[in-house]
């Protein structure tokens, strides 16, 4: 039996995961047009696909993959944070840019970490 908290967090997490994927799809397609950043664009697109897979995992409630989903969100949050201070992987220099995409992605990463953590703890 599914309770309302569980269902609400799963649906909310699924929607936020899809939003996160949308942002990264837009950025990935834009970056692919710049020859020197095409690899980063492909990475963003692959990351967006994984985010959609996680949205499906959350929406259907496949608990076995909640811990890998949590690891995915932590990895993305840490990569975004790290690349603002230290040289970004592949590029070799820090990305000191803060724009609406970066801010929204930070917020989404944090919310998704909280939601998936709550889902992992709730059913233990």
Tab-separated table of N, CA and C in Angstrom:
chain	number	residue	atom	x	y	z
A	1	UNK	N	0.827	-1.184	0.000
A	1	UNK	CA	0.000	0.000	0.000
A	1	UNK	C	0.871	1.247	0.000
A	2	UNK	N	0.559	2.184	-0.845
A	2	UNK	CA	1.335	3.408	-0.979
A	2	UNK	C	0.655	4.512	-0.193
A	3	UNK	N	1.441	5.208	0.640
A	3	UNK	CA	0.835	6.329	1.362
A	3	UNK	C	1.030	7.619	0.568
A	4	UNK	N	0.341	8.656	0.984
A	4	UNK	CA	0.348	9.918	0.245
A	4	UNK	C	1.724	10.571	0.199
A	5	UNK	N	2.483	10.484	1.307
A	5	UNK	CA	3.819	11.083	1.335
A	5	UNK	C	4.714	10.434	0.277
A	6	UNK	N	4.666	9.111	0.248
A	6	UNK	CA	5.489	8.370	-0.702
A	6	UNK	C	5.110	8.729	-2.139
A	7	UNK	N	3.837	8.713	-2.432
A	7	UNK	CA	3.373	9.023	-3.783
A	7	UNK	C	3.702	10.465	-4.167
A	8	UNK	N	3.486	11.395	-3.255
A	8	UNK	CA	3.787	12.804	-3.523
A	8	UNK	C	5.260	13.038	-3.804
A	9	UNK	N	6.118	12.415	-2.997
A	9	UNK	CA	7.555	12.569	-3.218
A	9	UNK	C	7.991	11.918	-4.524
A	10	UNK	N	7.414	10.761	-4.850
A	10	UNK	CA	7.791	10.096	-6.098
A	10	UNK	C	7.355	10.906	-7.316
A	11	UNK	N	6.129	11.420	-7.283
A	11	UNK	CA	5.642	12.233	-8.407
A	11	UNK	C	6.430	13.545	-8.486
A	12	UNK	N	6.620	14.189	-7.342
A	12	UNK	CA	7.412	15.431	-7.322
A	12	UNK	C	8.824	15.208	-7.823
A	13	UNK	N	9.458	14.126	-7.365
A	13	UNK	CA	10.805	13.803	-7.825
A	13	UNK	C	10.844	13.503	-9.315
A	14	UNK	N	9.815	12.810	-9.811
A	14	UNK	CA	9.746	12.518	-11.245
A	14	UNK	C	9.614	13.784	-12.072
A	15	UNK	N	8.760	14.690	-11.624
A	15	UNK	CA	8.570	15.952	-12.352
A	15	UNK	C	9.849	16.783	-12.329
A	16	UNK	N	10.491	16.880	-11.158
A	16	UNK	CA	11.738	17.653	-11.070
A	16	UNK	C	12.852	17.018	-11.902
A	17	UNK	N	12.886	15.688	-11.960
A	17	UNK	CA	13.883	14.997	-12.789
A	17	UNK	C	13.679	15.315	-14.272
A	18	UNK	N	12.427	15.366	-14.686
A	18	UNK	CA	12.131	15.700	-16.081
A	18	UNK	C	12.506	17.161	-16.367
A	19	UNK	N	12.226	18.046	-15.428
A	19	UNK	CA	12.621	19.457	-15.600
A	19	UNK	C	14.138	19.568	-15.716
A	20	UNK	N	14.850	18.845	-14.867
A	20	UNK	CA	16.315	18.845	-14.889
A	20	UNK	C	16.804	18.342	-16.248
A	21	UNK	N	16.168	17.283	-16.752
A	21	UNK	CA	16.535	16.735	-18.065
A	21	UNK	C	16.265	17.751	-19.163
A	22	UNK	N	15.172	18.486	-19.057
A	22	UNK	CA	14.853	19.505	-20.065
A	22	UNK	C	15.915	20.586	-20.134
A	23	UNK	N	16.337	21.064	-18.975
A	23	UNK	CA	17.392	22.085	-18.938
A	23	UNK	C	18.668	21.555	-19.574
A	24	UNK	N	19.049	20.331	-19.228
A	24	UNK	CA	20.296	19.776	-19.752
A	24	UNK	C	20.197	19.405	-21.232
A	25	UNK	N	19.015	19.102	-21.707
A	25	UNK	CA	18.836	18.863	-23.143
A	25	UNK	C	19.047	20.156	-23.924
A	26	UNK	N	18.440	21.233	-23.448
A	26	UNK	CA	18.613	22.544	-24.096
A	26	UNK	C	20.087	22.944	-24.104
A	27	UNK	N	20.733	22.839	-22.950
A	27	UNK	CA	22.152	23.208	-22.871
A	27	UNK	C	23.012	22.286	-23.728
A	28	UNK	N	22.727	20.994	-23.685
A	28	UNK	CA	23.509	20.038	-24.465
A	28	UNK	C	23.436	20.318	-25.957
A	29	UNK	N	22.240	20.592	-26.455
A	29	UNK	CA	22.081	20.887	-27.884
A	29	UNK	C	22.801	22.187	-28.260
A	30	UNK	N	22.737	23.191	-27.378
A	30	UNK	CA	23.452	24.445	-27.637
A	30	UNK	C	24.964	24.230	-27.646
A	31	UNK	N	25.464	23.449	-26.701
A	31	UNK	CA	26.907	23.221	-26.612
A	31	UNK	C	27.435	22.376	-27.767
A	32	UNK	N	26.603	21.503	-28.305
A	32	UNK	CA	27.044	20.666	-29.423
A	32	UNK	C	27.330	21.496	-30.669
A	33	UNK	N	26.759	22.683	-30.762
A	33	UNK	CA	26.996	23.555	-31.914
A	33	UNK	C	28.368	24.211	-31.867
A	34	UNK	N	28.971	24.252	-30.684
A	34	UNK	CA	30.301	24.841	-30.512
A	34	UNK	C	31.307	23.698	-30.541
A	35	UNK	N	32.121	23.659	-31.561
A	35	UNK	CA	33.006	22.520	-31.780
A	35	UNK	C	33.856	22.189	-30.551
A	36	UNK	N	34.394	23.186	-29.875
A	36	UNK	CA	35.269	22.928	-28.727
A	36	UNK	C	34.495	22.426	-27.506
A	37	UNK	N	33.168	22.556	-27.502
A	37	UNK	CA	32.357	22.121	-26.361
A	37	UNK	C	31.402	20.980	-26.708
A	38	UNK	N	31.587	20.382	-27.873
A	38	UNK	CA	30.686	19.312	-28.318
A	38	UNK	C	30.688	18.126	-27.358
A	39	UNK	N	31.854	17.771	-26.816
A	39	UNK	CA	31.934	16.647	-25.876
A	39	UNK	C	31.100	16.932	-24.636
A	40	UNK	N	31.145	18.163	-24.156
A	40	UNK	CA	30.345	18.555	-22.994
A	40	UNK	C	28.857	18.477	-23.353
A	41	UNK	N	28.505	18.887	-24.550
A	41	UNK	CA	27.120	18.792	-25.009
A	41	UNK	C	26.618	17.358	-25.007
A	42	UNK	N	27.446	16.431	-25.508
A	42	UNK	CA	27.064	15.023	-25.495
A	42	UNK	C	26.893	14.514	-24.069
A	43	UNK	N	27.798	14.932	-23.184
A	43	UNK	CA	27.687	14.542	-21.780
A	43	UNK	C	26.359	15.018	-21.197
A	44	UNK	N	25.994	16.270	-21.476
A	44	UNK	CA	24.730	16.813	-20.977
A	44	UNK	C	23.541	16.007	-21.501
A	45	UNK	N	23.588	15.612	-22.761
A	45	UNK	CA	22.483	14.839	-23.334
A	45	UNK	C	22.382	13.448	-22.703
A	46	UNK	N	23.512	12.806	-22.492
A	46	UNK	CA	23.513	11.498	-21.832
A	46	UNK	C	22.996	11.640	-20.403
A	47	UNK	N	23.429	12.693	-19.721
A	47	UNK	CA	22.966	12.970	-18.365
A	47	UNK	C	21.459	13.215	-18.351
A	48	UNK	N	20.949	13.898	-19.359
A	48	UNK	CA	19.508	14.160	-19.452
A	48	UNK	C	18.728	12.858	-19.636
A	49	UNK	N	19.252	11.963	-20.447
A	49	UNK	CA	18.591	10.667	-20.649
A	49	UNK	C	18.561	9.889	-19.333
A	50	UNK	N	19.678	9.882	-18.608
A	50	UNK	CA	19.711	9.201	-17.308
A	50	UNK	C	18.709	9.822	-16.333
A	51	UNK	N	18.563	11.125	-16.392
A	51	UNK	CA	17.600	11.805	-15.536
A	51	UNK	C	16.166	11.384	-15.866
A	52	UNK	N	15.875	11.188	-17.129
A	52	UNK	CA	14.548	10.714	-17.532
A	52	UNK	C	14.323	9.278	-17.041
A	53	UNK	N	15.354	8.457	-17.127
A	53	UNK	CA	15.259	7.090	-16.602
A	53	UNK	C	14.975	7.131	-15.106
A	54	UNK	N	15.645	8.013	-14.387
A	54	UNK	CA	15.407	8.144	-12.946
A	54	UNK	C	13.995	8.649	-12.681
A	55	UNK	N	13.497	9.550	-13.515
A	55	UNK	CA	12.115	10.014	-13.360
A	55	UNK	C	11.152	8.830	-13.466
A	56	UNK	N	11.392	7.948	-14.414
A	56	UNK	CA	10.544	6.766	-14.578
A	56	UNK	C	10.661	5.847	-13.365
A	57	UNK	N	11.905	5.655	-12.887
A	57	UNK	CA	12.141	4.826	-11.689
A	57	UNK	C	11.353	5.377	-10.504
A	58	UNK	N	11.392	6.695	-10.321
A	58	UNK	CA	10.669	7.308	-9.205
A	58	UNK	C	9.158	7.187	-9.391
A	59	UNK	N	8.691	7.457	-10.598
A	59	UNK	CA	7.246	7.439	-10.841
A	59	UNK	C	6.633	6.047	-10.667
A	60	UNK	N	7.362	5.017	-11.088
A	60	UNK	CA	6.815	3.666	-10.921
A	60	UNK	C	7.140	3.080	-9.542
A	61	UNK	N	8.034	3.746	-8.805
A	61	UNK	CA	8.353	3.303	-7.449
A	61	UNK	C	9.264	2.095	-7.383
A	62	UNK	N	10.197	1.968	-8.316
A	62	UNK	CA	11.136	0.847	-8.348
A	62	UNK	C	12.247	1.092	-7.321
A	63	UNK	N	11.961	0.713	-6.082
A	63	UNK	CA	12.807	1.037	-4.925
A	63	UNK	C	14.237	0.510	-5.027
A	64	UNK	N	14.439	-0.565	-5.732
A	64	UNK	CA	15.775	-1.139	-5.869
A	64	UNK	C	16.753	-0.136	-6.486
A	65	UNK	N	16.240	0.799	-7.286
A	65	UNK	CA	17.103	1.783	-7.955
A	65	UNK	C	17.087	3.159	-7.289
A	66	UNK	N	16.469	3.284	-6.119
A	66	UNK	CA	16.455	4.578	-5.442
A	66	UNK	C	17.855	4.985	-4.964
A	67	UNK	N	18.641	4.042	-4.459
A	67	UNK	CA	20.005	4.367	-4.006
A	67	UNK	C	20.881	4.787	-5.194
A	68	UNK	N	20.877	4.069	-6.319
A	68	UNK	CA	21.622	4.568	-7.484
A	68	UNK	C	21.125	5.942	-7.951
A	69	UNK	N	19.829	6.193	-7.840
A	69	UNK	CA	19.294	7.516	-8.205
A	69	UNK	C	19.862	8.581	-7.277
A	70	UNK	N	19.931	8.277	-6.004
A	70	UNK	CA	20.503	9.220	-5.043
A	70	UNK	C	21.974	9.490	-5.363
A	71	UNK	N	22.715	8.441	-5.714
A	71	UNK	CA	24.126	8.609	-6.097
A	71	UNK	C	24.250	9.485	-7.346
A	72	UNK	N	23.339	9.307	-8.292
A	72	UNK	CA	23.329	10.117	-9.520
A	72	UNK	C	23.154	11.591	-9.182
A	73	UNK	N	22.179	11.912	-8.317
A	73	UNK	CA	21.934	13.318	-7.978
A	73	UNK	C	23.094	13.913	-7.201
A	74	UNK	N	23.683	13.137	-6.296
A	74	UNK	CA	24.859	13.639	-5.579
A	74	UNK	C	26.018	13.892	-6.546
A	75	UNK	N	26.240	12.971	-7.474
A	75	UNK	CA	27.336	13.139	-8.442
A	75	UNK	C	27.129	14.397	-9.278
A	76	UNK	N	25.910	14.631	-9.726
A	76	UNK	CA	25.638	15.830	-10.519
A	76	UNK	C	25.801	17.101	-9.704
A	77	UNK	N	25.321	17.082	-8.454
A	77	UNK	CA	25.475	18.245	-7.579
A	77	UNK	C	26.959	18.535	-7.327
A	78	UNK	N	27.717	17.494	-7.007
A	78	UNK	CA	29.143	17.686	-6.715
A	78	UNK	C	29.908	18.126	-7.957
A	79	UNK	N	29.562	17.593	-9.111
A	79	UNK	CA	30.222	17.994	-10.354
A	79	UNK	C	29.933	19.461	-10.673
A	80	UNK	N	28.696	19.870	-10.496
A	80	UNK	CA	28.337	21.268	-10.739
A	80	UNK	C	29.063	22.189	-9.764
A	81	UNK	N	29.101	21.816	-8.499
A	81	UNK	CA	29.768	22.622	-7.480
A	81	UNK	C	31.275	22.659	-7.715
A	82	UNK	N	31.847	21.505	-7.959
A	82	UNK	CA	33.300	21.407	-8.161
A	82	UNK	C	33.755	22.191	-9.381
A	83	UNK	N	32.978	22.162	-10.440
A	83	UNK	CA	33.399	22.818	-11.679
A	83	UNK	C	33.330	24.342	-11.588
A	84	UNK	N	32.726	24.874	-10.545
A	84	UNK	CA	32.703	26.331	-10.341
A	84	UNK	C	33.953	26.810	-9.617
A	85	UNK	N	34.697	25.891	-8.978
A	85	UNK	CA	35.871	26.254	-8.188
A	85	UNK	C	37.161	25.707	-8.806
A	86	UNK	N	37.115	24.446	-9.209
A	86	UNK	CA	38.294	23.773	-9.755
A	86	UNK	C	38.109	23.573	-11.256
A	87	UNK	N	39.173	23.216	-11.962
A	87	UNK	CA	39.033	22.980	-13.405
A	87	UNK	C	37.979	21.914	-13.707
A	88	UNK	N	37.086	22.246	-14.608
A	88	UNK	CA	36.034	21.311	-15.002
A	88	UNK	C	36.650	20.154	-15.780
A	89	UNK	N	36.166	18.939	-15.543
A	89	UNK	CA	36.671	17.808	-16.328
A	89	UNK	C	36.491	18.071	-17.826
A	90	UNK	N	37.397	17.617	-18.601
A	90	UNK	CA	37.454	17.752	-20.058
A	90	UNK	C	37.908	19.152	-20.467
A	91	UNK	N	37.330	20.197	-19.888
A	91	UNK	CA	37.666	21.566	-20.289
A	91	UNK	C	38.997	22.035	-19.725
A	92	UNK	N	39.283	21.690	-18.483
A	92	UNK	CA	40.558	22.058	-17.882
A	92	UNK	C	40.595	23.434	-17.247
A	93	UNK	N	39.462	24.111	-17.124
A	93	UNK	CA	39.431	25.411	-16.451
A	93	UNK	C	38.112	25.536	-15.677
A	94	UNK	N	38.122	26.320	-14.588
A	94	UNK	CA	36.889	26.481	-13.810
A	94	UNK	C	35.828	27.247	-14.594
A	95	UNK	N	34.595	26.900	-14.354
A	95	UNK	CA	33.462	27.574	-14.994
A	95	UNK	C	32.885	28.565	-13.991
A	96	UNK	N	33.375	29.775	-14.025
A	96	UNK	CA	32.943	30.779	-13.059
A	96	UNK	C	31.613	31.424	-13.439
A	97	UNK	N	30.951	30.864	-14.425
A	97	UNK	CA	29.687	31.418	-14.896
A	97	UNK	C	28.552	31.035	-13.953
A	98	UNK	N	27.779	32.016	-13.575
A	98	UNK	CA	26.551	31.783	-12.821
A	98	UNK	C	25.430	32.438	-13.600
A	99	UNK	N	24.571	31.624	-14.170
A	99	UNK	CA	23.439	32.117	-14.941
A	99	UNK	C	22.183	31.418	-14.443
A	100	UNK	N	21.036	31.761	-14.977
A	100	UNK	CA	19.802	31.109	-14.494
A	100	UNK	C	19.835	29.580	-14.589
A	101	UNK	N	20.471	29.039	-15.627
A	101	UNK	CA	20.556	27.583	-15.746
A	101	UNK	C	21.324	26.974	-14.576
A	102	UNK	N	22.429	27.591	-14.217
A	102	UNK	CA	23.249	27.082	-13.116
A	102	UNK	C	22.481	27.166	-11.802
A	103	UNK	N	21.853	28.292	-11.552
A	103	UNK	CA	21.116	28.480	-10.301
A	103	UNK	C	19.964	27.490	-10.196
A	104	UNK	N	19.193	27.356	-11.259
A	104	UNK	CA	18.060	26.420	-11.234
A	104	UNK	C	18.561	24.987	-11.075
A	105	UNK	N	19.653	24.640	-11.734
A	105	UNK	CA	20.202	23.293	-11.611
A	105	UNK	C	20.675	23.021	-10.189
A	106	UNK	N	21.338	24.001	-9.548
A	106	UNK	CA	21.727	23.850	-8.138
A	106	UNK	C	20.493	23.549	-7.287
A	107	UNK	N	19.450	24.327	-7.477
A	107	UNK	CA	18.224	24.162	-6.681
A	107	UNK	C	17.599	22.792	-6.938
A	108	UNK	N	17.495	22.411	-8.216
A	108	UNK	CA	16.917	21.108	-8.550
A	108	UNK	C	17.740	19.963	-7.972
A	109	UNK	N	19.067	20.063	-8.075
A	109	UNK	CA	19.932	19.018	-7.507
A	109	UNK	C	19.671	18.853	-6.018
A	110	UNK	N	19.621	19.959	-5.298
A	110	UNK	CA	19.413	19.903	-3.850
A	110	UNK	C	18.036	19.327	-3.522
A	111	UNK	N	17.002	19.797	-4.224
A	111	UNK	CA	15.658	19.273	-3.978
A	111	UNK	C	15.579	17.778	-4.286
A	112	UNK	N	16.210	17.351	-5.372
A	112	UNK	CA	16.160	15.932	-5.738
A	112	UNK	C	16.943	15.076	-4.749
A	113	UNK	N	18.043	15.583	-4.228
A	113	UNK	CA	18.781	14.853	-3.187
A	113	UNK	C	17.895	14.685	-1.954
A	114	UNK	N	17.211	15.739	-1.559
A	114	UNK	CA	16.327	15.675	-0.387
A	114	UNK	C	15.177	14.692	-0.625
A	115	UNK	N	14.534	14.793	-1.779
A	115	UNK	CA	13.387	13.936	-2.076
A	115	UNK	C	13.780	12.466	-2.136
A	116	UNK	N	14.841	12.155	-2.858
A	116	UNK	CA	15.230	10.747	-2.993
A	116	UNK	C	15.753	10.203	-1.662
A	117	UNK	N	16.441	11.034	-0.888
A	117	UNK	CA	16.877	10.604	0.445
A	117	UNK	C	15.664	10.275	1.312
A	118	UNK	N	14.654	11.149	1.283
A	118	UNK	CA	13.436	10.897	2.065
A	118	UNK	C	12.759	9.599	1.622
A	119	UNK	N	12.729	9.352	0.319
A	119	UNK	CA	12.126	8.115	-0.174
A	119	UNK	C	12.922	6.890	0.278
A	120	UNK	N	14.233	6.999	0.270
A	120	UNK	CA	15.078	5.886	0.713
A	120	UNK	C	14.871	5.588	2.201
A	121	UNK	N	14.772	6.630	2.990
A	121	UNK	CA	14.616	6.466	4.439
A	121	UNK	C	13.195	6.030	4.797
A	122	UNK	N	12.219	6.548	4.099
A	122	UNK	CA	10.814	6.318	4.439
A	122	UNK	C	10.426	4.846	4.453
A	123	UNK	N	10.906	4.074	3.559
A	123	UNK	CA	10.497	2.671	3.446
A	123	UNK	C	11.453	1.685	4.094
A	124	UNK	N	12.374	2.133	4.876
A	124	UNK	CA	13.330	1.201	5.519
A	124	UNK	C	12.689	0.447	6.620
